[in-house]
Amino acid sequence: MGTLKTVIEHLKDPALVADVQSYFGVERLPTTKSSRTESQVSPEKVNGTNSTVHKRNIQKNVDDQEPPTPSVASEEDSDTEDTFSSDVDAETSGYKVNKKFWFYLFTLGTALGDELFYATFIPFWFWNIDGAVGRRMVLVWCINMYIGQGIKDLVCWPRPGYPAIRLQKKWALEYGMPSTHAMVAVSIPFSVLLYTMDRYQYSAALGITIAFLWCTLICVSRVYLGMHSVLDIVAGLGLSIGLLIPLIPLVDHLDHTLLTWRWSPFILLCVSIFLVVFYPRRGDRWTPTRGDTAMVLSVTAGVHIGSWTNYQLGIMREPTLSPPYAILWPSFEMMGLGVLRTVIGLSCILATRAWCKWASYATVCALLRLNASDIKKQCYSVHNHQKNIVELSYKFITSVLVGFNTTYLMPSVFRLLGIARPTFYTEM
């Protein structure tokens, strides 16, 4: 038991994160005498519990400190909440990146777990690759994210402090254990791998290699950027692998039920709303995790409701051939149509998101008899129930419609324009 505790403490140690950063060429710049003295005598700073803000210039020393506050100031656009610095941020001394290759590679790697990646990859997959695999992948991703995000707000472990260097401010308000990036690094590539191995004819070894490299890149990038301890990564990997074992066969069977059962939309919406309302959390510290989780749940509901609509209208039908299918390598014409679908589709989704965000925000405020401008200016806080209700409601409504557009509206537009993927409506 003592050995296990020692291993856990070692993996949790921010010094291990600093060692990884040093190995890949991140150098801490010397601090001023006063800054060094303060960091030695203040246990709060050593433990990383004071709020800090990193300057964008990576070669400049930063000595500014802000006191911790119980709430976070709101911006005009609530989507900028991820740019705030955390009250568990690392020491504010400057740093220098000596090996640019690793910096850009790991910045790209961590982007594979961003909202922007989800917003482009998921629609691209449905419109250009395989809807049946897409529905299953999204459901596995959703369950992994909800459990991981919920555990974060229950465990409440801070992100690595000194001597780790924070190279990124995004998600700094969230807690660190477990790493949901690590969970996504397992759930997305390996669910795709497992759902396509028996569906398409391709080299399993190649698929495993790509999934492993994808997973490794994301996980190492989170440590490199100073956003997670090694223990956070290990916990995220272990949790996601443990969840995949029952989820892969369960989701495979559940997908057909959600597609064909007449009450699926009602159940999906009710379960999603229930999970958002009763989202687990502990303590009085506000984090954006609940809002992010609401978007994941609602996108998943929208994707499945859109697919259900296709089936109920008789547009979707059983395929005439049974798997495994031969992979059709794209011709120039197919690639051109794929690019056209992606550009038109993403443009329409961006427009839908912008309009729905404005309309739903105004509508919810009107229903609650609140002033939308005043709500936007208020602070983020677990005790600001009015703002929380408005924020969660508009994110939920907007994301449901984005998911619905991905699997129903945009494929219908593609069909009218004559650029639809031929097998889209046979992927059950």
Short mmCIF file of C-alpha atoms in Angstrom, two decimals:
data_model
loop_
_atom_site.label_atom_id
_atom_site.label_comp_id
_atom_site.label_asym_id
_atom_site.label_seq_id
_atom_site.Cartn_x
_atom_site.Cartn_y
_atom_site.Cartn_z
CA MET A 1 0.00 0.00 0.00
CA GLY A 2 2.87 2.32 0.84
CA THR A 3 4.51 1.60 -2.51
CA LEU A 4 1.27 2.41 -4.36
CA LYS A 5 0.96 5.70 -2.49
CA THR A 6 4.57 6.55 -3.38
CA VAL A 7 3.92 5.83 -7.06
CA ILE A 8 0.77 7.96 -7.03
CA GLU A 9 2.55 10.87 -5.37
CA HIS A 10 5.39 10.60 -7.89
CA LEU A 11 3.01 10.63 -10.86
CA LYS A 12 1.15 13.58 -9.35
CA ASP A 13 4.34 15.58 -8.72
CA PRO A 14 4.53 18.80 -10.82
CA ALA A 15 8.30 18.28 -10.97
CA LEU A 16 7.68 15.30 -13.26
CA VAL A 17 5.74 17.59 -15.60
CA ALA A 18 8.65 20.04 -15.50
CA ASP A 19 11.06 17.21 -16.39
CA VAL A 20 8.94 16.31 -19.43
CA GLN A 21 8.85 19.95 -20.50
CA SER A 22 12.60 20.28 -20.07
CA TYR A 23 13.19 17.14 -22.14
CA PHE A 24 11.22 18.64 -25.02
CA GLY A 25 13.04 21.98 -24.85
CA VAL A 26 10.94 24.21 -22.60
CA GLU A 27 13.28 26.30 -20.46
CA ARG A 28 12.28 28.30 -17.40
CA LEU A 29 13.79 31.77 -17.44
CA PRO A 30 15.41 33.10 -14.27
CA THR A 31 13.03 34.94 -11.98
CA THR A 32 13.73 38.20 -10.22
CA LYS A 33 15.02 38.11 -6.67
CA SER A 34 11.77 39.40 -5.18
CA SER A 35 9.70 36.92 -7.16
CA ARG A 36 11.98 34.06 -6.12
CA THR A 37 11.80 35.05 -2.47
CA GLU A 38 8.01 35.30 -2.53
CA SER A 39 7.67 31.87 -4.09
CA GLN A 40 9.86 30.39 -1.36
CA VAL A 41 8.04 31.90 1.60
CA SER A 42 4.47 31.64 0.35
CA PRO A 43 3.02 28.13 0.59
CA GLU A 44 0.01 29.28 -1.39
CA LYS A 45 2.17 30.13 -4.38
CA VAL A 46 4.21 26.96 -4.12
CA ASN A 47 1.02 24.94 -4.15
CA GLY A 48 -0.27 26.99 -7.05
CA THR A 49 -3.40 28.37 -5.39
CA ASN A 50 -3.07 32.04 -6.31
CA SER A 51 -4.47 33.32 -9.59
CA THR A 52 -1.86 34.13 -12.23
CA VAL A 53 -1.92 35.40 -15.74
CA HIS A 54 0.66 34.39 -18.34
CA LYS A 55 1.89 36.92 -20.84
CA ARG A 56 1.77 35.91 -24.49
CA ASN A 57 5.45 36.72 -25.03
CA ILE A 58 7.17 33.47 -24.22
CA GLN A 59 10.52 35.13 -23.49
CA LYS A 60 9.27 37.72 -21.00
CA ASN A 61 9.24 37.43 -17.21
CA VAL A 62 5.89 37.96 -15.59
CA ASP A 63 5.50 38.96 -11.97
CA ASP A 64 1.89 40.16 -11.81
CA GLN A 65 -0.44 38.38 -9.40
CA GLU A 66 -4.19 38.63 -8.93
CA PRO A 67 -5.92 37.58 -5.71
CA PRO A 68 -8.28 34.62 -5.93
CA THR A 69 -11.93 35.54 -6.36
CA PRO A 70 -15.08 33.51 -5.80
CA SER A 71 -16.42 34.28 -9.26
CA VAL A 72 -15.17 35.01 -12.76
CA ALA A 73 -15.90 38.22 -14.58
CA SER A 74 -18.13 37.79 -17.60
CA GLU A 75 -17.29 38.88 -21.12
CA GLU A 76 -19.71 40.01 -23.80
CA ASP A 77 -19.40 36.62 -25.41
CA SER A 78 -19.58 33.81 -22.91
CA ASP A 79 -17.54 31.57 -25.19
CA THR A 80 -14.45 33.50 -24.12
CA GLU A 81 -14.67 31.99 -20.66
CA ASP A 82 -11.90 29.54 -21.51
CA THR A 83 -9.35 32.36 -21.77
CA PHE A 84 -9.42 33.24 -18.10
CA SER A 85 -6.54 32.20 -15.89
CA SER A 86 -7.06 29.71 -13.11
CA ASP A 87 -6.64 30.20 -9.39
CA VAL A 88 -4.58 27.00 -9.49
CA ASP A 89 -2.24 28.30 -12.18
CA ALA A 90 1.46 27.51 -12.19
CA GLU A 91 4.23 29.95 -11.18
CA THR A 92 4.35 33.03 -13.35
CA SER A 93 8.01 33.11 -14.33
CA GLY A 94 8.76 33.39 -18.03
CA TYR A 95 9.84 30.55 -20.27
CA LYS A 96 11.54 29.93 -23.58
CA VAL A 97 10.78 27.25 -26.15
CA ASN A 98 14.06 25.94 -27.54
CA LYS A 99 12.61 23.21 -29.76
CA LYS A 100 9.88 24.73 -31.89
CA PHE A 101 9.00 21.44 -33.59
CA TRP A 102 7.72 19.89 -30.38
CA PHE A 103 5.85 23.05 -29.44
CA TYR A 104 3.91 23.13 -32.71
CA LEU A 105 3.38 19.36 -32.77
CA PHE A 106 1.96 19.25 -29.25
CA THR A 107 -0.13 22.37 -29.82
CA LEU A 108 -1.64 20.52 -32.77
CA GLY A 109 -2.03 17.41 -30.62
CA THR A 110 -3.96 19.16 -27.88
CA ALA A 111 -6.21 20.72 -30.53
CA LEU A 112 -7.49 17.19 -31.26
CA GLY A 113 -9.44 17.46 -28.00
CA ASP A 114 -10.79 20.99 -28.55
CA GLU A 115 -14.33 22.14 -29.26
CA LEU A 116 -13.15 23.37 -32.67
CA PHE A 117 -11.96 19.86 -33.53
CA TYR A 118 -15.29 18.33 -32.49
CA ALA A 119 -17.20 20.97 -34.47
CA THR A 120 -15.31 20.11 -37.66
CA PHE A 121 -14.41 16.44 -37.30
CA ILE A 122 -17.86 15.12 -36.35
CA PRO A 123 -19.74 16.78 -39.26
CA PHE A 124 -16.93 15.87 -41.67
CA TRP A 125 -17.16 12.23 -40.60
CA PHE A 126 -20.94 12.08 -41.16
CA TRP A 127 -20.90 13.88 -44.50
CA ASN A 128 -17.88 12.17 -46.02
CA ILE A 129 -17.15 8.84 -44.33
CA ASP A 130 -19.75 6.78 -42.41
CA GLY A 131 -22.87 7.80 -40.50
CA ALA A 132 -23.37 4.48 -38.72
CA VAL A 133 -19.88 4.59 -37.21
CA GLY A 134 -20.35 8.31 -36.53
CA ARG A 135 -23.48 7.81 -34.40
CA ARG A 136 -21.81 5.14 -32.30
CA MET A 137 -18.59 7.13 -31.94
CA VAL A 138 -20.49 10.24 -30.79
CA LEU A 139 -22.43 8.29 -28.17
CA VAL A 140 -19.27 6.68 -26.78
CA TRP A 141 -17.57 10.09 -26.74
CA CYS A 142 -20.53 11.65 -24.94
CA ILE A 143 -20.66 9.05 -22.16
CA ASN A 144 -16.90 9.27 -21.65
CA MET A 145 -16.98 13.05 -21.47
CA TYR A 146 -19.89 13.22 -19.04
CA ILE A 147 -18.32 10.76 -16.62
CA GLY A 148 -14.87 12.36 -16.90
CA GLN A 149 -16.13 15.92 -16.47
CA GLY A 150 -18.33 14.91 -13.54
CA ILE A 151 -15.43 13.21 -11.75
CA LYS A 152 -13.32 16.35 -12.29
CA ASP A 153 -15.80 18.49 -10.39
CA LEU A 154 -16.14 15.91 -7.62
CA VAL A 155 -12.44 15.20 -7.07
CA CYS A 156 -11.45 18.89 -7.46
CA TRP A 157 -7.73 18.26 -7.97
CA PRO A 158 -5.89 21.36 -9.23
CA ARG A 159 -3.76 21.40 -12.33
CA PRO A 160 0.03 21.15 -11.91
CA GLY A 161 1.66 24.04 -10.04
CA TYR A 162 5.30 25.07 -9.66
CA PRO A 163 7.77 24.00 -11.05
CA ALA A 164 5.60 23.06 -14.03
CA ILE A 165 5.23 25.83 -16.61
CA ARG A 166 1.80 26.68 -17.96
CA LEU A 167 2.16 27.06 -21.73
CA GLN A 168 -1.57 27.35 -22.28
CA LYS A 169 -4.34 29.22 -20.49
CA LYS A 170 -7.28 27.46 -22.11
CA TRP A 171 -9.25 25.26 -19.70
CA ALA A 172 -7.23 26.72 -16.80
CA LEU A 173 -10.43 27.20 -14.79
CA GLU A 174 -11.20 23.48 -14.91
CA TYR A 175 -9.80 20.92 -12.50
CA GLY A 176 -7.28 18.39 -13.75
CA MET A 177 -8.20 14.89 -12.55
CA PRO A 178 -8.90 12.90 -14.69
CA SER A 179 -7.73 14.27 -18.01
CA THR A 180 -10.73 14.33 -20.33
CA HIS A 181 -8.32 14.95 -23.21
CA ALA A 182 -6.80 11.56 -22.41
CA MET A 183 -10.28 10.03 -22.29
CA VAL A 184 -11.13 11.52 -25.68
CA ALA A 185 -7.76 10.31 -26.98
CA VAL A 186 -8.96 6.78 -26.25
CA SER A 187 -12.69 7.00 -26.91
CA ILE A 188 -12.67 8.60 -30.37
CA PRO A 189 -9.87 6.81 -32.28
CA PHE A 190 -10.37 3.42 -30.65
CA SER A 191 -14.17 3.46 -30.95
CA VAL A 192 -13.74 4.29 -34.64
CA LEU A 193 -11.23 1.46 -34.92
CA LEU A 194 -13.45 -1.10 -33.17
CA TYR A 195 -16.58 -0.13 -35.10
CA THR A 196 -14.85 -0.19 -38.50
CA MET A 197 -12.74 -3.35 -38.15
CA ASP A 198 -15.66 -5.65 -38.99
CA ARG A 199 -17.37 -3.12 -41.25
CA TYR A 200 -14.57 -2.37 -43.71
CA GLN A 201 -11.72 -4.32 -45.25
CA TYR A 202 -8.46 -2.74 -44.15
CA SER A 203 -5.32 -3.57 -42.22
CA ALA A 204 -6.10 -3.85 -38.52
CA ALA A 205 -2.42 -3.26 -37.70
CA LEU A 206 -2.51 0.05 -39.58
CA GLY A 207 -5.66 1.10 -37.75
CA ILE A 208 -4.20 0.22 -34.35
CA THR A 209 -1.01 2.13 -35.16
CA ILE A 210 -2.90 5.28 -36.15
CA ALA A 211 -5.15 5.10 -33.07
CA PHE A 212 -2.15 4.57 -30.79
CA LEU A 213 -0.21 7.48 -32.29
CA TRP A 214 -3.29 9.71 -32.06
CA CYS A 215 -3.76 8.81 -28.40
CA THR A 216 -0.07 9.24 -27.56
CA LEU A 217 0.14 12.65 -29.23
CA ILE A 218 -2.80 14.05 -27.27
CA CYS A 219 -1.68 12.62 -23.93
CA VAL A 220 1.93 13.82 -24.16
CA SER A 221 0.75 17.23 -25.37
CA ARG A 222 -1.26 17.79 -22.18
CA VAL A 223 1.80 17.15 -20.00
CA TYR A 224 4.05 19.19 -22.30
CA LEU A 225 1.74 22.20 -22.07
CA GLY A 226 1.65 21.94 -18.28
CA MET A 227 -2.09 21.33 -18.16
CA HIS A 228 -2.04 17.87 -16.55
CA SER A 229 0.11 15.78 -14.28
CA VAL A 230 1.13 12.32 -15.43
CA LEU A 231 -1.34 10.91 -12.90
CA ASP A 232 -4.19 12.86 -14.54
CA ILE A 233 -3.28 11.27 -17.88
CA VAL A 234 -2.96 7.75 -16.45
CA ALA A 235 -6.31 8.10 -14.67
CA GLY A 236 -8.00 9.36 -17.83
CA LEU A 237 -6.58 6.53 -19.93
CA GLY A 238 -7.50 3.88 -17.39
CA LEU A 239 -11.03 5.20 -16.93
CA SER A 240 -11.69 5.46 -20.66
CA ILE A 241 -10.32 1.98 -21.38
CA GLY A 242 -12.46 0.59 -18.57
CA LEU A 243 -15.53 2.31 -20.00
CA LEU A 244 -14.88 1.14 -23.57
CA ILE A 245 -15.11 -2.52 -22.59
CA PRO A 246 -18.86 -2.42 -21.81
CA LEU A 247 -19.70 0.59 -24.00
CA ILE A 248 -18.59 -0.77 -27.38
CA PRO A 249 -21.09 -3.68 -27.49
CA LEU A 250 -23.76 -1.74 -25.54
CA VAL A 251 -23.72 1.27 -27.86
CA ASP A 252 -23.67 -1.01 -30.89
CA HIS A 253 -27.02 -2.50 -29.84
CA LEU A 254 -28.41 0.79 -28.50
CA ASP A 255 -27.83 2.62 -31.79
CA HIS A 256 -30.46 0.60 -33.66
CA THR A 257 -32.99 1.17 -30.88
CA LEU A 258 -32.40 4.92 -30.87
CA LEU A 259 -32.74 4.97 -34.65
CA THR A 260 -36.00 3.03 -34.91
CA TRP A 261 -37.91 3.52 -31.64
CA ARG A 262 -40.69 6.12 -31.98
CA TRP A 263 -40.01 7.67 -28.55
CA SER A 264 -36.27 8.12 -29.02
CA PRO A 265 -36.27 11.95 -29.35
CA PHE A 266 -38.33 12.38 -26.19
CA ILE A 267 -36.11 10.02 -24.21
CA LEU A 268 -32.90 11.56 -25.55
CA LEU A 269 -33.97 15.10 -24.65
CA CYS A 270 -35.30 14.13 -21.22
CA VAL A 271 -32.17 12.17 -20.29
CA SER A 272 -29.89 14.95 -21.56
CA ILE A 273 -31.74 17.66 -19.62
CA PHE A 274 -31.79 15.48 -16.50
CA LEU A 275 -28.03 14.93 -16.70
CA VAL A 276 -27.38 18.67 -17.13
CA VAL A 277 -29.67 19.66 -14.25
CA PHE A 278 -28.22 17.07 -11.88
CA TYR A 279 -24.64 17.48 -13.02
CA PRO A 280 -22.35 16.42 -10.13
CA ARG A 281 -20.21 19.06 -8.49
CA ARG A 282 -18.63 19.83 -5.14
CA GLY A 283 -17.57 23.13 -3.60
CA ASP A 284 -18.32 26.75 -4.41
CA ARG A 285 -15.77 27.28 -7.17
CA TRP A 286 -17.25 27.95 -10.61
CA THR A 287 -15.82 26.10 -13.60
CA PRO A 288 -16.94 26.00 -17.25
CA THR A 289 -17.13 22.20 -17.11
CA ARG A 290 -20.90 22.01 -16.69
CA GLY A 291 -21.54 24.22 -19.71
CA ASP A 292 -19.11 22.22 -21.84
CA THR A 293 -20.78 18.99 -20.76
CA ALA A 294 -24.20 20.40 -21.63
CA MET A 295 -22.97 21.06 -25.17
CA VAL A 296 -21.62 17.51 -25.50
CA LEU A 297 -24.91 16.00 -24.32
CA SER A 298 -27.04 18.22 -26.55
CA VAL A 299 -24.93 17.68 -29.68
CA THR A 300 -25.23 13.93 -29.14
CA ALA A 301 -29.00 14.21 -28.72
CA GLY A 302 -29.28 16.37 -31.84
CA VAL A 303 -27.20 13.98 -33.95
CA HIS A 304 -29.38 11.02 -33.00
CA ILE A 305 -32.65 12.93 -33.39
CA GLY A 306 -31.57 13.96 -36.88
CA SER A 307 -30.78 10.36 -37.81
CA TRP A 308 -34.09 9.22 -36.25
CA THR A 309 -35.92 11.77 -38.41
CA ASN A 310 -34.28 10.37 -41.55
CA TYR A 311 -35.43 6.88 -40.62
CA GLN A 312 -38.97 7.85 -39.64
CA LEU A 313 -39.48 9.77 -42.89
CA GLY A 314 -38.45 6.70 -44.86
CA ILE A 315 -35.35 8.37 -46.25
CA MET A 316 -32.96 6.00 -44.50
CA ARG A 317 -33.15 2.32 -45.44
CA GLU A 318 -31.30 -0.91 -44.81
CA PRO A 319 -28.23 -1.48 -47.02
CA THR A 320 -28.55 -4.04 -49.79
CA LEU A 321 -25.08 -5.44 -49.14
CA SER A 322 -23.75 -6.86 -45.90
CA PRO A 323 -20.40 -5.86 -44.39
CA PRO A 324 -17.46 -6.00 -44.58
CA TYR A 325 -17.26 -3.43 -47.36
CA ALA A 326 -14.30 -2.64 -49.57
CA ILE A 327 -12.91 0.84 -48.99
CA LEU A 328 -13.48 3.12 -51.97
CA TRP A 329 -10.43 5.33 -52.31
CA PRO A 330 -11.64 8.77 -53.44
CA SER A 331 -11.25 9.95 -57.00
CA PHE A 332 -10.67 13.63 -57.78
CA GLU A 333 -14.41 14.06 -58.31
CA MET A 334 -15.21 12.45 -54.96
CA MET A 335 -12.64 14.63 -53.20
CA GLY A 336 -14.08 17.73 -54.84
CA LEU A 337 -17.60 16.84 -53.73
CA GLY A 338 -16.31 16.10 -50.24
CA VAL A 339 -14.66 19.51 -50.00
CA LEU A 340 -17.82 21.16 -51.34
CA ARG A 341 -20.03 19.37 -48.80
CA THR A 342 -17.67 20.30 -45.98
CA VAL A 343 -17.43 23.98 -46.92
CA ILE A 344 -21.17 24.41 -47.47
CA GLY A 345 -22.07 22.36 -44.41
CA LEU A 346 -19.70 24.05 -41.97
CA SER A 347 -20.72 27.49 -43.26
CA CYS A 348 -24.38 26.68 -42.65
CA ILE A 349 -23.63 25.24 -39.21
CA LEU A 350 -21.68 28.36 -38.24
CA ALA A 351 -24.61 30.51 -39.36
CA THR A 352 -27.04 28.27 -37.48
CA ARG A 353 -24.94 28.42 -34.35
CA ALA A 354 -24.65 32.21 -34.44
CA TRP A 355 -28.36 32.76 -35.07
CA CYS A 356 -29.52 30.14 -32.55
CA LYS A 357 -27.17 31.48 -29.92
CA TRP A 358 -28.60 34.97 -30.25
CA ALA A 359 -32.22 33.85 -30.53
CA SER A 360 -32.12 31.28 -27.72
CA TYR A 361 -30.28 33.65 -25.37
CA ALA A 362 -32.85 36.39 -25.98
CA THR A 363 -35.77 33.95 -25.73
CA VAL A 364 -34.66 32.40 -22.45
CA CYS A 365 -34.06 35.84 -20.94
CA ALA A 366 -37.50 36.98 -22.11
CA LEU A 367 -39.19 33.90 -20.63
CA LEU A 368 -37.44 34.49 -17.30
CA ARG A 369 -38.11 38.25 -17.54
CA LEU A 370 -34.42 39.09 -17.42
CA ASN A 371 -32.40 41.72 -19.24
CA ALA A 372 -30.04 39.92 -21.63
CA SER A 373 -27.42 42.68 -21.54
CA ASP A 374 -27.34 42.67 -17.75
CA ILE A 375 -27.03 38.88 -17.62
CA LYS A 376 -24.06 38.92 -20.01
CA LYS A 377 -22.24 41.43 -17.82
CA GLN A 378 -22.75 39.48 -14.60
CA CYS A 379 -20.04 37.35 -13.02
CA TYR A 380 -19.78 33.61 -13.42
CA SER A 381 -20.53 32.02 -10.06
CA VAL A 382 -22.14 28.85 -8.77
CA HIS A 383 -24.49 31.11 -6.80
CA ASN A 384 -25.59 33.18 -9.81
CA HIS A 385 -28.47 30.86 -10.68
CA GLN A 386 -30.11 33.17 -13.22
CA LYS A 387 -26.97 33.45 -15.36
CA ASN A 388 -26.29 29.73 -15.06
CA ILE A 389 -29.81 28.84 -16.22
CA VAL A 390 -29.59 31.21 -19.20
CA GLU A 391 -26.11 30.02 -20.19
CA LEU A 392 -26.94 26.33 -19.94
CA SER A 393 -30.26 26.77 -21.78
CA TYR A 394 -28.85 28.64 -24.76
CA LYS A 395 -25.90 26.24 -25.08
CA PHE A 396 -28.22 23.24 -24.92
CA ILE A 397 -30.70 24.58 -27.49
CA THR A 398 -27.99 25.76 -29.88
CA SER A 399 -26.03 22.50 -29.72
CA VAL A 400 -29.14 20.34 -30.23
CA LEU A 401 -29.89 22.23 -33.43
CA VAL A 402 -26.26 22.00 -34.58
CA GLY A 403 -26.35 18.22 -34.10
CA PHE A 404 -29.74 17.98 -35.85
CA ASN A 405 -28.45 20.00 -38.80
CA THR A 406 -25.42 17.73 -39.07
CA THR A 407 -27.41 14.54 -39.65
CA TYR A 408 -30.71 15.75 -41.13
CA LEU A 409 -30.83 19.28 -42.54
CA MET A 410 -27.44 19.48 -44.27
CA PRO A 411 -27.64 15.98 -45.83
CA SER A 412 -31.07 17.01 -47.19
CA VAL A 413 -29.51 20.15 -48.68
CA PHE A 414 -26.72 18.07 -50.21
CA ARG A 415 -29.31 15.77 -51.76
CA LEU A 416 -31.20 18.72 -53.27
CA LEU A 417 -27.94 20.11 -54.67
CA GLY A 418 -26.97 16.74 -56.11
CA ILE A 419 -23.76 16.48 -54.09
CA ALA A 420 -24.89 13.97 -51.45
CA ARG A 421 -22.75 10.97 -50.57
CA PRO A 422 -24.52 7.98 -52.20
CA THR A 423 -24.35 5.63 -49.20
CA PHE A 424 -25.30 8.15 -46.48
CA TYR A 425 -28.93 7.03 -46.20
CA THR A 426 -28.07 3.32 -46.07
CA GLU A 427 -25.71 3.50 -43.11
CA MET A 428 -27.64 1.81 -40.33
#
